Amino acid sequence: MFVSARKRLFFLFISSLLLLLLAPSDGSSNSTANLNQSHNKTGRTLEMTPKVLFQLKLHALFHWSSFGFLMPVGIILARMSSKSKSGRSIRVLFYCHVISQIAAVLLATGGAALSLMNFENSFSNSHQRVGLALYGFMWLQPLIGFFRPERGVKVRSLWYFLHWLLGIAICATGITNVYIGLHTYHERTTKSVKLWTGLLTFELSLLLFFYLLIDRWSYMMKQGNAPIEQLRPTDNRKTYPTTLRKELGMTAETLKQFVDY
């Protein structure tokens, strides 16, 4: 049952990806011309048309939602499932992880299609080059996730390490590229992006804090409920009174012998 559900999710992901890539885009040549005209021969920035500005903002929104929110949330959900002891909670968190990552990949694919169809793509800047490499690894990650080996198989540990490492690398690189994209938008439009940069940093800081809190949450809850005796080392509780009685007994015996003498 679980394998068939995994296959259904895989085919749903592939179908959504194909529909997104094959969707027609109106006015792509006009948008490309407008973006090409945003810089004159002297390199000075010119005002873009409202349509191109809207497409740039939509491209940024797709990637912010994907790399800057859904992918970190998916990592947090996977971390929570590894800490959970309830079988039902693990299944719910796992499917939430899968859904969030599929949505993240589809949004990023939409942003990529919007960029490739409507913008000038000379790949002369770091934002475009990093984005191109990022898309390839991003599409590889769900394939690795869907074809994971069963528990107990020897290659499961290697698969887990590769899936975890690639996921962290994609998320971190994507977030970095969002920052680079905001800077590129500022260069092309001369509009300030300090507010959006600050909001992105604040949101990511909250997600990072929550991720780190997962490891210590259960321990902090035990601090308020466990008796003090349970928090002390077991060896000290057992050995300290016995050692003290022996020392007091030896001291008393020495004093008695001294008095008798």
XYZ file of C-alpha atoms in Angstrom:
261
model
C 0.000 0.000 0.000
C 2.788 2.377 0.899
C 4.665 1.585 -2.338
C 1.555 2.211 -4.461
C 0.944 5.516 -2.689
C 4.536 6.490 -3.389
C 4.061 5.672 -7.086
C 0.900 7.774 -7.239
C 2.738 10.729 -5.717
C 5.571 10.264 -8.204
C 3.270 10.233 -11.236
C 1.374 13.229 -9.858
C 4.649 15.105 -9.513
C 5.765 14.236 -13.064
C 2.375 15.197 -14.527
C 2.333 18.538 -12.737
C 5.899 19.214 -13.856
C 5.105 18.497 -17.507
C 1.979 20.641 -17.442
C 3.945 23.489 -15.912
C 6.736 23.267 -18.467
C 4.378 22.963 -21.449
C 2.159 25.860 -20.379
C 2.171 28.601 -23.038
C 3.539 32.013 -22.232
C 2.058 35.079 -23.918
C 4.199 37.929 -24.998
C 7.500 36.282 -24.272
C 9.312 37.982 -27.124
C 7.999 41.398 -26.077
C 9.108 40.832 -22.491
C 12.525 39.755 -23.640
C 12.859 42.860 -25.754
C 11.767 45.048 -22.871
C 14.307 43.444 -20.557
C 17.045 43.784 -23.121
C 16.196 47.462 -23.386
C 16.516 47.954 -19.647
C 20.191 48.792 -20.142
C 21.531 51.118 -22.781
C 24.921 50.927 -24.422
C 26.552 52.972 -21.668
C 25.333 50.505 -19.007
C 22.993 52.975 -17.291
C 19.794 51.577 -15.864
C 16.580 52.477 -17.682
C 13.042 52.197 -16.374
C 11.403 48.848 -17.072
C 7.834 48.406 -18.240
C 5.197 47.487 -15.627
C 4.724 44.082 -17.264
C 8.391 43.149 -16.952
C 8.504 44.394 -13.370
C 5.471 42.252 -12.528
C 7.111 39.181 -14.074
C 10.312 39.820 -12.110
C 8.350 40.115 -8.874
C 6.421 36.934 -9.660
C 9.691 35.126 -10.394
C 11.088 36.315 -7.045
C 7.903 35.314 -5.200
C 8.010 31.787 -6.620
C 11.618 31.272 -5.573
C 11.185 32.917 -2.176
C 8.212 30.636 -1.449
C 10.121 27.585 -2.685
C 13.703 27.947 -1.442
C 13.069 30.451 1.330
C 10.040 28.839 2.966
C 8.745 25.450 1.760
C 12.112 23.711 1.521
C 13.219 24.768 5.050
C 9.783 23.765 6.361
C 10.207 20.357 4.711
C 13.575 19.917 6.431
C 11.970 20.812 9.765
C 9.152 18.292 9.180
C 11.676 15.554 8.417
C 13.542 16.434 11.609
C 10.336 16.306 13.641
C 9.441 12.884 12.227
C 12.835 11.508 13.280
C 12.186 12.692 16.850
C 8.594 11.450 17.025
C 7.774 8.123 18.717
C 4.201 7.788 17.465
C 3.736 5.803 14.273
C 0.755 7.894 13.212
C 2.628 11.161 13.803
C 5.591 9.879 11.780
C 3.328 9.075 8.819
C 1.577 12.444 8.970
C 4.855 14.344 9.201
C 6.338 12.279 6.366
C 3.474 13.033 3.987
C 3.559 16.708 4.965
C 7.290 16.652 4.143
C 6.614 15.084 0.734
C 3.797 17.505 -0.120
C 5.791 20.565 0.932
C 8.791 19.492 -1.140
C 6.677 18.726 -4.218
C 5.067 22.149 -3.907
C 8.519 23.727 -3.515
C 9.837 22.015 -6.654
C 6.752 23.015 -8.670
C 7.015 26.644 -7.564
C 10.715 26.765 -8.377
C 9.995 25.150 -11.746
C 7.382 27.822 -12.393
C 9.935 30.502 -11.585
C 12.451 28.841 -13.891
C 9.958 28.591 -16.758
C 9.004 32.229 -16.269
C 12.648 33.228 -16.436
C 13.549 31.102 -19.459
C 10.501 32.149 -21.497
C 10.339 35.836 -20.716
C 13.742 37.131 -19.645
C 17.077 37.597 -21.315
C 19.229 34.622 -20.317
C 22.807 35.233 -21.331
C 23.991 33.592 -18.061
C 26.486 36.402 -17.677
C 25.813 36.887 -13.957
C 26.110 34.629 -10.931
C 22.360 34.619 -10.241
C 21.557 32.981 -13.583
C 24.469 30.543 -13.499
C 23.748 29.382 -9.943
C 20.054 29.126 -10.776
C 20.691 26.910 -13.804
C 22.800 24.466 -11.770
C 20.281 24.618 -8.948
C 17.382 23.565 -11.173
C 19.199 20.394 -12.241
C 19.957 19.248 -8.695
C 16.502 20.343 -7.535
C 14.796 18.012 -10.035
C 17.168 15.194 -9.084
C 16.308 15.350 -5.377
C 12.635 14.209 -5.587
C 13.658 11.311 -7.839
C 16.115 10.160 -5.174
C 13.408 10.581 -2.542
C 10.782 8.548 -4.388
C 13.125 5.626 -5.131
C 14.472 5.196 -1.616
C 15.321 1.641 -0.485
C 13.399 -0.080 2.273
C 14.584 -0.043 5.877
C 17.057 -2.789 6.702
C 18.750 -2.707 3.292
C 22.474 -1.930 3.460
C 22.323 0.909 0.919
C 19.647 2.643 2.986
C 22.276 4.462 5.079
C 24.090 5.696 1.974
C 20.798 6.768 0.403
C 19.813 8.675 3.555
C 23.134 10.496 3.686
C 22.965 11.512 0.007
C 19.316 12.598 0.275
C 20.005 14.628 3.411
C 23.203 16.207 2.068
C 21.686 17.113 -1.308
C 18.564 18.534 0.343
C 20.563 20.765 2.687
C 22.839 21.896 -0.168
C 19.901 22.735 -2.473
C 18.088 24.655 0.247
C 21.172 26.635 1.317
C 22.183 27.402 -2.285
C 18.625 28.383 -3.178
C 18.386 30.780 -0.242
C 21.729 32.310 -1.215
C 20.518 32.738 -4.780
C 17.367 34.478 -3.555
C 19.585 37.036 -1.828
C 21.644 37.377 -5.015
C 18.443 37.811 -7.003
C 17.257 40.608 -4.732
C 20.589 42.351 -5.236
C 20.314 41.883 -9.021
C 16.798 43.311 -8.964
C 18.127 46.364 -7.128
C 20.861 46.823 -9.725
C 18.437 46.604 -12.657
C 15.660 48.749 -11.239
C 17.489 50.980 -8.695
C 14.663 50.118 -6.270
C 15.543 49.490 -2.618
C 15.309 45.871 -1.448
C 16.342 46.432 2.179
C 12.827 45.720 3.450
C 12.554 42.402 1.558
C 16.070 41.378 2.548
C 15.262 42.086 6.181
C 11.968 40.156 6.024
C 13.678 37.162 4.419
C 16.423 37.202 7.052
C 13.879 37.446 9.879
C 11.798 34.571 8.505
C 14.828 32.320 8.015
C 16.075 33.145 11.518
C 12.752 31.996 12.981
C 12.874 28.756 10.990
C 16.470 28.119 12.058
C 15.592 28.770 15.707
C 12.688 26.323 15.487
C 14.926 23.711 13.833
C 17.475 23.979 16.648
C 14.706 23.942 19.261
C 13.448 20.538 18.098
C 16.500 18.771 19.547
C 16.216 20.408 22.960
C 12.424 20.624 23.379
C 11.872 17.235 25.028
C 14.874 17.782 27.306
C 13.561 21.191 28.397
C 10.143 19.701 29.169
C 11.774 17.062 31.378
C 13.558 19.754 33.362
C 10.260 21.047 34.721
C 8.731 17.654 35.528
C 11.509 15.303 36.711
C 12.302 15.106 40.474
C 15.639 16.495 41.575
C 16.894 13.055 42.596
C 16.446 11.778 39.029
C 18.623 14.578 37.662
C 21.588 13.629 39.882
C 24.159 11.092 38.687
C 23.260 7.603 39.872
C 26.814 6.739 40.952
C 27.071 9.734 43.287
C 23.778 8.922 44.974
C 24.883 5.373 45.665
C 28.513 5.852 46.619
C 28.548 9.123 48.514
C 26.588 8.072 51.655
C 28.443 4.738 51.882
C 31.866 6.370 51.613
C 30.930 9.001 54.190
C 29.801 6.372 56.714
C 33.038 4.458 56.294
C 35.137 7.553 56.842
C 33.139 8.563 59.931
C 33.435 5.039 61.325
C 37.207 4.991 60.836
C 37.531 8.402 62.474
C 35.446 7.342 65.487
C 37.473 4.155 65.897
C 40.747 6.117 65.782
C 39.519 8.570 68.431
C 38.374 5.705 70.667
C 41.746 4.016 70.454
C 43.475 7.311 71.249
C 41.283 7.864 74.363
C 41.837 4.308 75.612
C 45.564 4.756 75.227
